[in-house]
């Protein structure tokens, strides 16, 4: 634990780290009851509990696997764990809002292998685009995203090139916001001393990890103020959707030093769709 506290101190002051972790943990643990309070106070919403329970009962492991992102390529698995973690962090940092502007075409890509990716799910195109950029960086510089330097120095034009659309596709929406999110993440990794140190500062806690992401990469800190009428709950709803998804994905990769002891405390990842 002392080593973990020293690593956390490199990311931010030890007291601040403890405060962030406690705040994040409390926010996530409170979310189910706060959400229930909001639903109960809503005037124009009803929950069909029977249908919801039937859906949950039918959600088998096979059904979940069918909806899961593609497995990592062999070229990913041969890279260092800190590099793989950094790629996953970058993918989660920009995994939001794929709806095209009215009148625009949807976005998808042709990846480095010449395969069409994302016509059915833009998130797959996003993941593939960043993976191609990461692999190219690993090959040319001996390191991809883990140090944070490459990400922190990305320009808006660089990011537009990373997410270059297929010839018949539209552009990826919110490119400037995604560029900002990647630079934000890169700066956080660099300040921590790299991806390994950033994750180590969580001391094996998914809740603490979510807090670190929210603290140092505000783009991960999604919340809704529900303290006003008609909801009148006691605290903002801190969904931390992508932060929690990131923690779960890291844990699922099963890499030593990048797993967490309390993933069972994470909530269902709310989704705008």
PDB file of C-alpha atoms in Angstrom:
ATOM      1  CA  UNK A   1       0.000   0.000   0.000  1.00  0.00           C
ATOM      2  CA  UNK A   2       2.877   2.396   0.740  1.00  0.00           C
ATOM      3  CA  UNK A   3       4.252   1.882  -2.768  1.00  0.00           C
ATOM      4  CA  UNK A   4       0.783   2.490  -4.184  1.00  0.00           C
ATOM      5  CA  UNK A   5       0.512   5.732  -2.196  1.00  0.00           C
ATOM      6  CA  UNK A   6       3.883   6.900  -3.514  1.00  0.00           C
ATOM      7  CA  UNK A   7       2.779   6.224  -7.100  1.00  0.00           C
ATOM      8  CA  UNK A   8      -0.497   8.038  -6.460  1.00  0.00           C
ATOM      9  CA  UNK A   9       1.476  10.976  -5.143  1.00  0.00           C
ATOM     10  CA  UNK A  10       3.251  11.237  -8.485  1.00  0.00           C
ATOM     11  CA  UNK A  11      -0.103  11.693 -10.223  1.00  0.00           C
ATOM     12  CA  UNK A  12      -1.425  14.134  -7.662  1.00  0.00           C
ATOM     13  CA  UNK A  13      -0.894  14.890  -3.972  1.00  0.00           C
ATOM     14  CA  UNK A  14      -1.563  11.921  -1.698  1.00  0.00           C
ATOM     15  CA  UNK A  15      -4.349  13.731   0.160  1.00  0.00           C
ATOM     16  CA  UNK A  16      -5.924  14.848  -3.113  1.00  0.00           C
ATOM     17  CA  UNK A  17      -5.691  11.297  -4.469  1.00  0.00           C
ATOM     18  CA  UNK A  18      -7.502   9.928  -1.440  1.00  0.00           C
ATOM     19  CA  UNK A  19     -10.158  12.634  -1.722  1.00  0.00           C
ATOM     20  CA  UNK A  20     -10.686  11.957  -5.423  1.00  0.00           C
ATOM     21  CA  UNK A  21     -10.916   8.213  -4.872  1.00  0.00           C
ATOM     22  CA  UNK A  22     -13.408   8.585  -2.042  1.00  0.00           C
ATOM     23  CA  UNK A  23     -15.504  11.062  -3.999  1.00  0.00           C
ATOM     24  CA  UNK A  24     -15.559   8.858  -7.091  1.00  0.00           C
ATOM     25  CA  UNK A  25     -16.361   5.738  -5.113  1.00  0.00           C
ATOM     26  CA  UNK A  26     -19.178   7.481  -3.264  1.00  0.00           C
ATOM     27  CA  UNK A  27     -20.603   8.894  -6.500  1.00  0.00           C
ATOM     28  CA  UNK A  28     -20.622   5.528  -8.256  1.00  0.00           C
ATOM     29  CA  UNK A  29     -21.990   3.647  -5.262  1.00  0.00           C
ATOM     30  CA  UNK A  30     -24.750   6.250  -4.846  1.00  0.00           C
ATOM     31  CA  UNK A  31     -25.749   6.225  -8.507  1.00  0.00           C
ATOM     32  CA  UNK A  32     -28.317   3.374  -8.423  1.00  0.00           C
ATOM     33  CA  UNK A  33     -30.329   4.950  -5.617  1.00  0.00           C
ATOM     34  CA  UNK A  34     -30.029   8.470  -7.049  1.00  0.00           C
ATOM     35  CA  UNK A  35     -31.202   7.171 -10.430  1.00  0.00           C
ATOM     36  CA  UNK A  36     -34.151   5.471  -8.761  1.00  0.00           C
ATOM     37  CA  UNK A  37     -35.012   8.740  -6.996  1.00  0.00           C
ATOM     38  CA  UNK A  38     -34.953  10.642 -10.296  1.00  0.00           C
ATOM     39  CA  UNK A  39     -37.172   8.070 -12.000  1.00  0.00           C
ATOM     40  CA  UNK A  40     -39.602   8.098  -9.068  1.00  0.00           C
ATOM     41  CA  UNK A  41     -39.854  11.905  -9.228  1.00  0.00           C
ATOM     42  CA  UNK A  42     -40.274  12.070 -13.018  1.00  0.00           C
ATOM     43  CA  UNK A  43     -43.666  13.273 -14.216  1.00  0.00           C
ATOM     44  CA  UNK A  44     -43.490  11.993 -17.801  1.00  0.00           C
ATOM     45  CA  UNK A  45     -41.666   8.684 -17.405  1.00  0.00           C
ATOM     46  CA  UNK A  46     -42.816   5.217 -16.464  1.00  0.00           C
ATOM     47  CA  UNK A  47     -40.627   2.133 -16.192  1.00  0.00           C
ATOM     48  CA  UNK A  48     -42.042  -1.163 -17.477  1.00  0.00           C
ATOM     49  CA  UNK A  49     -40.496  -3.303 -14.752  1.00  0.00           C
ATOM     50  CA  UNK A  50     -41.773  -6.613 -16.120  1.00  0.00           C
ATOM     51  CA  UNK A  51     -40.245  -5.986 -19.554  1.00  0.00           C
ATOM     52  CA  UNK A  52     -37.004  -4.816 -17.985  1.00  0.00           C
ATOM     53  CA  UNK A  53     -36.749  -7.973 -15.891  1.00  0.00           C
ATOM     54  CA  UNK A  54     -37.523 -10.142 -18.920  1.00  0.00           C
ATOM     55  CA  UNK A  55     -34.784  -8.402 -20.904  1.00  0.00           C
ATOM     56  CA  UNK A  56     -32.269  -8.935 -18.087  1.00  0.00           C
ATOM     57  CA  UNK A  57     -33.216 -12.613 -17.777  1.00  0.00           C
ATOM     58  CA  UNK A  58     -32.683 -13.103 -21.527  1.00  0.00           C
ATOM     59  CA  UNK A  59     -29.287 -11.362 -21.533  1.00  0.00           C
ATOM     60  CA  UNK A  60     -27.140 -14.472 -21.728  1.00  0.00           C
ATOM     61  CA  UNK A  61     -23.357 -14.624 -21.980  1.00  0.00           C
ATOM     62  CA  UNK A  62     -23.751 -15.553 -25.646  1.00  0.00           C
ATOM     63  CA  UNK A  63     -25.854 -12.463 -26.299  1.00  0.00           C
ATOM     64  CA  UNK A  64     -23.287 -10.246 -24.576  1.00  0.00           C
ATOM     65  CA  UNK A  65     -20.428 -11.791 -26.576  1.00  0.00           C
ATOM     66  CA  UNK A  66     -22.312 -11.107 -29.808  1.00  0.00           C
ATOM     67  CA  UNK A  67     -22.462  -7.402 -28.931  1.00  0.00           C
ATOM     68  CA  UNK A  68     -18.846  -7.134 -27.724  1.00  0.00           C
ATOM     69  CA  UNK A  69     -16.171  -5.275 -29.725  1.00  0.00           C
ATOM     70  CA  UNK A  70     -13.840  -7.340 -31.915  1.00  0.00           C
ATOM     71  CA  UNK A  71     -11.028  -9.144 -30.105  1.00  0.00           C
ATOM     72  CA  UNK A  72      -7.535  -7.583 -30.199  1.00  0.00           C
ATOM     73  CA  UNK A  73      -5.423  -8.383 -33.230  1.00  0.00           C
ATOM     74  CA  UNK A  74      -2.230 -10.380 -32.865  1.00  0.00           C
ATOM     75  CA  UNK A  75      -0.265  -7.210 -33.556  1.00  0.00           C
ATOM     76  CA  UNK A  76      -1.810  -5.680 -30.430  1.00  0.00           C
ATOM     77  CA  UNK A  77      -1.081  -8.636 -28.209  1.00  0.00           C
ATOM     78  CA  UNK A  78       2.643  -8.529 -28.979  1.00  0.00           C
ATOM     79  CA  UNK A  79       3.005  -4.979 -27.605  1.00  0.00           C
ATOM     80  CA  UNK A  80       3.904  -4.120 -24.015  1.00  0.00           C
ATOM     81  CA  UNK A  81       1.053  -4.057 -21.471  1.00  0.00           C
ATOM     82  CA  UNK A  82       1.467  -0.327 -20.835  1.00  0.00           C
ATOM     83  CA  UNK A  83       1.106   0.326 -24.557  1.00  0.00           C
ATOM     84  CA  UNK A  84      -2.000  -1.839 -24.797  1.00  0.00           C
ATOM     85  CA  UNK A  85      -3.467  -0.038 -21.788  1.00  0.00           C
ATOM     86  CA  UNK A  86      -2.690   3.348 -23.330  1.00  0.00           C
ATOM     87  CA  UNK A  87      -4.397   2.358 -26.576  1.00  0.00           C
ATOM     88  CA  UNK A  88      -7.493   1.302 -24.667  1.00  0.00           C
ATOM     89  CA  UNK A  89      -7.488   4.582 -22.722  1.00  0.00           C
ATOM     90  CA  UNK A  90      -7.263   6.560 -25.958  1.00  0.00           C
ATOM     91  CA  UNK A  91     -10.089   4.570 -27.523  1.00  0.00           C
ATOM     92  CA  UNK A  92     -12.335   5.218 -24.535  1.00  0.00           C
ATOM     93  CA  UNK A  93     -11.416   8.903 -24.443  1.00  0.00           C
ATOM     94  CA  UNK A  94     -13.047   9.487 -27.841  1.00  0.00           C
ATOM     95  CA  UNK A  95     -15.784   6.850 -27.732  1.00  0.00           C
ATOM     96  CA  UNK A  96     -18.786   9.180 -27.781  1.00  0.00           C
ATOM     97  CA  UNK A  97     -21.438  10.706 -30.012  1.00  0.00           C
ATOM     98  CA  UNK A  98     -21.304   9.287 -33.525  1.00  0.00           C
ATOM     99  CA  UNK A  99     -24.546  10.822 -34.757  1.00  0.00           C
ATOM    100  CA  UNK A 100     -23.904  12.753 -38.004  1.00  0.00           C
ATOM    101  CA  UNK A 101     -25.094  16.294 -38.407  1.00  0.00           C
ATOM    102  CA  UNK A 102     -28.451  16.599 -40.203  1.00  0.00           C
ATOM    103  CA  UNK A 103     -27.979  15.933 -43.888  1.00  0.00           C
ATOM    104  CA  UNK A 104     -24.481  14.447 -43.480  1.00  0.00           C
ATOM    105  CA  UNK A 105     -23.556  10.863 -44.199  1.00  0.00           C
ATOM    106  CA  UNK A 106     -22.485   8.453 -41.480  1.00  0.00           C
ATOM    107  CA  UNK A 107     -18.778   7.935 -40.873  1.00  0.00           C
ATOM    108  CA  UNK A 108     -16.830   4.733 -41.421  1.00  0.00           C
ATOM    109  CA  UNK A 109     -13.314   3.883 -42.589  1.00  0.00           C
ATOM    110  CA  UNK A 110     -11.119   1.634 -44.676  1.00  0.00           C
ATOM    111  CA  UNK A 111      -8.406   0.423 -42.296  1.00  0.00           C
ATOM    112  CA  UNK A 112      -4.705  -0.183 -42.940  1.00  0.00           C
ATOM    113  CA  UNK A 113      -5.478  -3.724 -44.136  1.00  0.00           C
ATOM    114  CA  UNK A 114      -7.915  -2.432 -46.719  1.00  0.00           C
ATOM    115  CA  UNK A 115     -10.971  -3.657 -44.832  1.00  0.00           C
ATOM    116  CA  UNK A 116     -14.161  -1.628 -44.462  1.00  0.00           C
ATOM    117  CA  UNK A 117     -14.807  -1.021 -40.758  1.00  0.00           C
ATOM    118  CA  UNK A 118     -17.662   0.727 -38.989  1.00  0.00           C
ATOM    119  CA  UNK A 119     -20.541   0.595 -41.441  1.00  0.00           C
ATOM    120  CA  UNK A 120     -22.526  -1.257 -38.773  1.00  0.00           C
ATOM    121  CA  UNK A 121     -20.973   0.411 -35.704  1.00  0.00           C
ATOM    122  CA  UNK A 122     -18.884   3.583 -35.744  1.00  0.00           C
ATOM    123  CA  UNK A 123     -17.207   2.602 -32.466  1.00  0.00           C
ATOM    124  CA  UNK A 124     -15.430  -0.219 -34.308  1.00  0.00           C
ATOM    125  CA  UNK A 125     -14.110   2.281 -36.864  1.00  0.00           C
ATOM    126  CA  UNK A 126     -12.906   4.547 -34.060  1.00  0.00           C
ATOM    127  CA  UNK A 127     -11.064   1.673 -32.391  1.00  0.00           C
ATOM    128  CA  UNK A 128      -9.499   0.559 -35.666  1.00  0.00           C
ATOM    129  CA  UNK A 129      -8.417   4.099 -36.599  1.00  0.00           C
ATOM    130  CA  UNK A 130      -6.606   4.602 -33.304  1.00  0.00           C
ATOM    131  CA  UNK A 131      -5.109   1.109 -33.433  1.00  0.00           C
ATOM    132  CA  UNK A 132      -3.618   1.853 -36.859  1.00  0.00           C
ATOM    133  CA  UNK A 133      -2.161   5.156 -35.621  1.00  0.00           C
ATOM    134  CA  UNK A 134      -0.829   3.460 -32.488  1.00  0.00           C
ATOM    135  CA  UNK A 135       0.800   0.586 -34.386  1.00  0.00           C
ATOM    136  CA  UNK A 136       2.404   3.017 -36.809  1.00  0.00           C
ATOM    137  CA  UNK A 137       3.757   5.033 -33.905  1.00  0.00           C
ATOM    138  CA  UNK A 138       5.036   1.903 -32.162  1.00  0.00           C
ATOM    139  CA  UNK A 139       6.832   0.828 -35.338  1.00  0.00           C
ATOM    140  CA  UNK A 140       8.392   4.199 -36.145  1.00  0.00           C
ATOM    141  CA  UNK A 141       9.237   5.534 -32.686  1.00  0.00           C
ATOM    142  CA  UNK A 142       9.626   2.403 -30.570  1.00  0.00           C
ATOM    143  CA  UNK A 143       6.693   3.481 -28.444  1.00  0.00           C
ATOM    144  CA  UNK A 144       3.078   4.291 -29.173  1.00  0.00           C
ATOM    145  CA  UNK A 145       0.794   6.106 -26.730  1.00  0.00           C
ATOM    146  CA  UNK A 146       2.087   4.989 -23.313  1.00  0.00           C
ATOM    147  CA  UNK A 147       4.365   7.935 -22.581  1.00  0.00           C
ATOM    148  CA  UNK A 148       1.567  10.386 -23.393  1.00  0.00           C
ATOM    149  CA  UNK A 149       3.790  12.522 -25.605  1.00  0.00           C
ATOM    150  CA  UNK A 150       2.287  11.573 -28.958  1.00  0.00           C
ATOM    151  CA  UNK A 151      -1.265  12.087 -27.723  1.00  0.00           C
ATOM    152  CA  UNK A 152      -0.506  15.375 -25.971  1.00  0.00           C
ATOM    153  CA  UNK A 153       1.002  16.854 -29.143  1.00  0.00           C
ATOM    154  CA  UNK A 154      -1.799  15.909 -31.543  1.00  0.00           C
ATOM    155  CA  UNK A 155      -3.237  18.804 -33.524  1.00  0.00           C
ATOM    156  CA  UNK A 156      -6.813  18.954 -34.756  1.00  0.00           C
ATOM    157  CA  UNK A 157      -5.478  18.249 -38.256  1.00  0.00           C
ATOM    158  CA  UNK A 158      -3.576  15.193 -36.973  1.00  0.00           C
ATOM    159  CA  UNK A 159      -6.751  13.810 -35.422  1.00  0.00           C
ATOM    160  CA  UNK A 160      -8.725  14.431 -38.615  1.00  0.00           C
ATOM    161  CA  UNK A 161      -6.081  12.385 -40.472  1.00  0.00           C
ATOM    162  CA  UNK A 162      -6.293   9.560 -37.902  1.00  0.00           C
ATOM    163  CA  UNK A 163     -10.052   9.369 -38.423  1.00  0.00           C
ATOM    164  CA  UNK A 164      -9.911   9.762 -42.189  1.00  0.00           C
ATOM    165  CA  UNK A 165     -13.279   8.590 -43.602  1.00  0.00           C
ATOM    166  CA  UNK A 166     -13.828   6.044 -46.339  1.00  0.00           C
ATOM    167  CA  UNK A 167     -14.417   7.586 -49.788  1.00  0.00           C
ATOM    168  CA  UNK A 168     -18.208   7.250 -49.597  1.00  0.00           C
ATOM    169  CA  UNK A 169     -18.522   8.138 -45.902  1.00  0.00           C
ATOM    170  CA  UNK A 170     -19.084  11.377 -44.049  1.00  0.00           C
ATOM    171  CA  UNK A 171     -16.682  12.918 -41.543  1.00  0.00           C
ATOM    172  CA  UNK A 172     -16.528  11.842 -37.921  1.00  0.00           C
ATOM    173  CA  UNK A 173     -18.538  14.372 -35.879  1.00  0.00           C
ATOM    174  CA  UNK A 174     -16.990  16.434 -33.053  1.00  0.00           C
ATOM    175  CA  UNK A 175     -13.390  16.079 -34.250  1.00  0.00           C
ATOM    176  CA  UNK A 176     -12.226  19.114 -32.272  1.00  0.00           C
ATOM    177  CA  UNK A 177     -13.687  17.701 -29.061  1.00  0.00           C
ATOM    178  CA  UNK A 178     -12.048  14.328 -29.698  1.00  0.00           C
ATOM    179  CA  UNK A 179      -8.705  15.997 -30.386  1.00  0.00           C
ATOM    180  CA  UNK A 180      -9.001  17.866 -27.100  1.00  0.00           C
ATOM    181  CA  UNK A 181      -9.835  14.631 -25.263  1.00  0.00           C
ATOM    182  CA  UNK A 182      -6.773  12.869 -26.661  1.00  0.00           C
ATOM    183  CA  UNK A 183      -4.467  15.773 -25.771  1.00  0.00           C
ATOM    184  CA  UNK A 184      -5.988  15.847 -22.290  1.00  0.00           C
ATOM    185  CA  UNK A 185      -5.296  12.137 -21.835  1.00  0.00           C
ATOM    186  CA  UNK A 186      -1.775  12.477 -23.201  1.00  0.00           C
ATOM    187  CA  UNK A 187      -0.987  15.273 -20.759  1.00  0.00           C
ATOM    188  CA  UNK A 188      -2.302  13.172 -17.851  1.00  0.00           C
ATOM    189  CA  UNK A 189      -0.209  10.149 -18.842  1.00  0.00           C
ATOM    190  CA  UNK A 190       2.898  12.272 -19.308  1.00  0.00           C
ATOM    191  CA  UNK A 191       2.438  13.968 -15.926  1.00  0.00           C
ATOM    192  CA  UNK A 192       2.092  10.581 -14.233  1.00  0.00           C
ATOM    193  CA  UNK A 193       5.211   9.193 -15.860  1.00  0.00           C
ATOM    194  CA  UNK A 194       3.381   7.009 -18.355  1.00  0.00           C
ATOM    195  CA  UNK A 195       0.363   4.729 -18.600  1.00  0.00           C
ATOM    196  CA  UNK A 196       1.726   2.162 -16.156  1.00  0.00           C
ATOM    197  CA  UNK A 197       2.177   4.754 -13.417  1.00  0.00           C
ATOM    198  CA  UNK A 198      -1.206   6.309 -14.093  1.00  0.00           C
ATOM    199  CA  UNK A 199      -3.013   2.979 -13.679  1.00  0.00           C
ATOM    200  CA  UNK A 200      -0.844   1.992 -10.697  1.00  0.00           C
ATOM    201  CA  UNK A 201      -2.011   5.136  -8.884  1.00  0.00           C
ATOM    202  CA  UNK A 202      -5.451   3.503  -8.661  1.00  0.00           C
ATOM    203  CA  UNK A 203      -3.980   0.945  -6.223  1.00  0.00           C
ATOM    204  CA  UNK A 204      -5.993  -1.890  -7.761  1.00  0.00           C
ATOM    205  CA  UNK A 205      -9.339  -0.128  -7.363  1.00  0.00           C
ATOM    206  CA  UNK A 206     -11.655   0.401 -10.324  1.00  0.00           C
ATOM    207  CA  UNK A 207     -13.485   3.089  -8.362  1.00  0.00           C
ATOM    208  CA  UNK A 208     -10.250   4.958  -7.646  1.00  0.00           C
ATOM    209  CA  UNK A 209      -9.245   4.583 -11.304  1.00  0.00           C
ATOM    210  CA  UNK A 210     -12.515   6.193 -12.386  1.00  0.00           C
ATOM    211  CA  UNK A 211     -11.761   9.037  -9.995  1.00  0.00           C
ATOM    212  CA  UNK A 212      -8.306   9.558 -11.478  1.00  0.00           C
ATOM    213  CA  UNK A 213      -9.750   9.713 -14.984  1.00  0.00           C
ATOM    214  CA  UNK A 214     -12.413  12.202 -13.918  1.00  0.00           C
ATOM    215  CA  UNK A 215      -9.862  14.346 -12.065  1.00  0.00           C
ATOM    216  CA  UNK A 216      -7.159  14.491 -14.730  1.00  0.00           C
ATOM    217  CA  UNK A 217      -9.223  14.036 -17.897  1.00  0.00           C
ATOM    218  CA  UNK A 218     -12.435  16.036 -17.352  1.00  0.00           C
ATOM    219  CA  UNK A 219     -13.865  14.673 -20.582  1.00  0.00           C
ATOM    220  CA  UNK A 220     -14.429  11.430 -18.665  1.00  0.00           C
ATOM    221  CA  UNK A 221     -16.322  13.255 -15.885  1.00  0.00           C
ATOM    222  CA  UNK A 222     -19.875  13.126 -17.216  1.00  0.00           C
ATOM    223  CA  UNK A 223     -22.506  14.164 -14.708  1.00  0.00           C
ATOM    224  CA  UNK A 224     -25.979  15.658 -14.612  1.00  0.00           C
ATOM    225  CA  UNK A 225     -27.180  18.141 -12.037  1.00  0.00           C
ATOM    226  CA  UNK A 226     -30.453  16.701 -10.748  1.00  0.00           C
ATOM    227  CA  UNK A 227     -30.708  18.783  -7.580  1.00  0.00           C
ATOM    228  CA  UNK A 228     -33.320  21.142  -9.026  1.00  0.00           C
ATOM    229  CA  UNK A 229     -37.049  20.591  -9.413  1.00  0.00           C
ATOM    230  CA  UNK A 230     -38.718  18.341 -10.315  1.00  0.00           C
ATOM    231  CA  UNK A 231     -36.061  15.778  -9.284  1.00  0.00           C
ATOM    232  CA  UNK A 232     -34.803  17.195  -5.966  1.00  0.00           C
ATOM    233  CA  UNK A 233     -32.273  14.446  -5.314  1.00  0.00           C
ATOM    234  CA  UNK A 234     -29.444  15.120  -2.899  1.00  0.00           C
ATOM    235  CA  UNK A 235     -26.478  15.072  -5.285  1.00  0.00           C
ATOM    236  CA  UNK A 236     -25.541  15.303  -8.967  1.00  0.00           C
ATOM    237  CA  UNK A 237     -25.764  12.115 -10.986  1.00  0.00           C
ATOM    238  CA  UNK A 238     -22.106  11.242 -11.690  1.00  0.00           C
ATOM    239  CA  UNK A 239     -22.533   8.652 -14.411  1.00  0.00           C
ATOM    240  CA  UNK A 240     -18.806   8.284 -15.217  1.00  0.00           C
ATOM    241  CA  UNK A 241     -19.910   6.080 -18.100  1.00  0.00           C
ATOM    242  CA  UNK A 242     -16.716   5.933 -20.141  1.00  0.00           C
ATOM    243  CA  UNK A 243     -14.526   5.950 -17.036  1.00  0.00           C
ATOM    244  CA  UNK A 244     -16.329   2.859 -15.735  1.00  0.00           C
ATOM    245  CA  UNK A 245     -16.292   1.246 -19.172  1.00  0.00           C
ATOM    246  CA  UNK A 246     -12.561   1.901 -19.360  1.00  0.00           C
ATOM    247  CA  UNK A 247     -11.970   0.283 -15.972  1.00  0.00           C
ATOM    248  CA  UNK A 248     -14.022  -2.759 -16.980  1.00  0.00           C
ATOM    249  CA  UNK A 249     -12.239  -3.085 -20.324  1.00  0.00           C
ATOM    250  CA  UNK A 250      -8.794  -2.845 -18.721  1.00  0.00           C
ATOM    251  CA  UNK A 251      -9.773  -5.451 -16.173  1.00  0.00           C
ATOM    252  CA  UNK A 252     -11.169  -7.690 -18.902  1.00  0.00           C
ATOM    253  CA  UNK A 253      -7.865  -7.599 -20.786  1.00  0.00           C
ATOM    254  CA  UNK A 254      -6.385  -9.558 -17.884  1.00  0.00           C
ATOM    255  CA  UNK A 255      -2.915  -7.996 -17.990  1.00  0.00           C
ATOM    256  CA  UNK A 256      -0.888  -8.222 -14.787  1.00  0.00           C
ATOM    257  CA  UNK A 257      -0.844  -4.854 -13.057  1.00  0.00           C
ATOM    258  CA  UNK A 258      -3.904  -3.620 -14.972  1.00  0.00           C
ATOM    259  CA  UNK A 259      -6.714  -5.431 -13.170  1.00  0.00           C
ATOM    260  CA  UNK A 260      -8.889  -4.256 -10.287  1.00  0.00           C
ATOM    261  CA  UNK A 261     -10.241  -5.854  -7.123  1.00  0.00           C
ATOM    262  CA  UNK A 262     -13.609  -4.099  -6.987  1.00  0.00           C
ATOM    263  CA  UNK A 263     -15.075  -4.218 -10.501  1.00  0.00           C
ATOM    264  CA  UNK A 264     -18.217  -5.682  -8.955  1.00  0.00           C
ATOM    265  CA  UNK A 265     -18.854  -2.210  -7.519  1.00  0.00           C
ATOM    266  CA  UNK A 266     -19.195  -0.619 -10.974  1.00  0.00           C
ATOM    267  CA  UNK A 267     -22.674   0.216 -12.231  1.00  0.00           C
ATOM    268  CA  UNK A 268     -24.319  -0.581 -15.558  1.00  0.00           C
ATOM    269  CA  UNK A 269     -22.751   1.786 -18.095  1.00  0.00           C
ATOM    270  CA  UNK A 270     -25.445   4.289 -19.052  1.00  0.00           C
ATOM    271  CA  UNK A 271     -25.616   4.996 -22.768  1.00  0.00           C
ATOM    272  CA  UNK A 272     -26.995   7.966 -24.677  1.00  0.00           C
ATOM    273  CA  UNK A 273     -28.580   5.595 -27.188  1.00  0.00           C
TER     274      UNK A 273
END
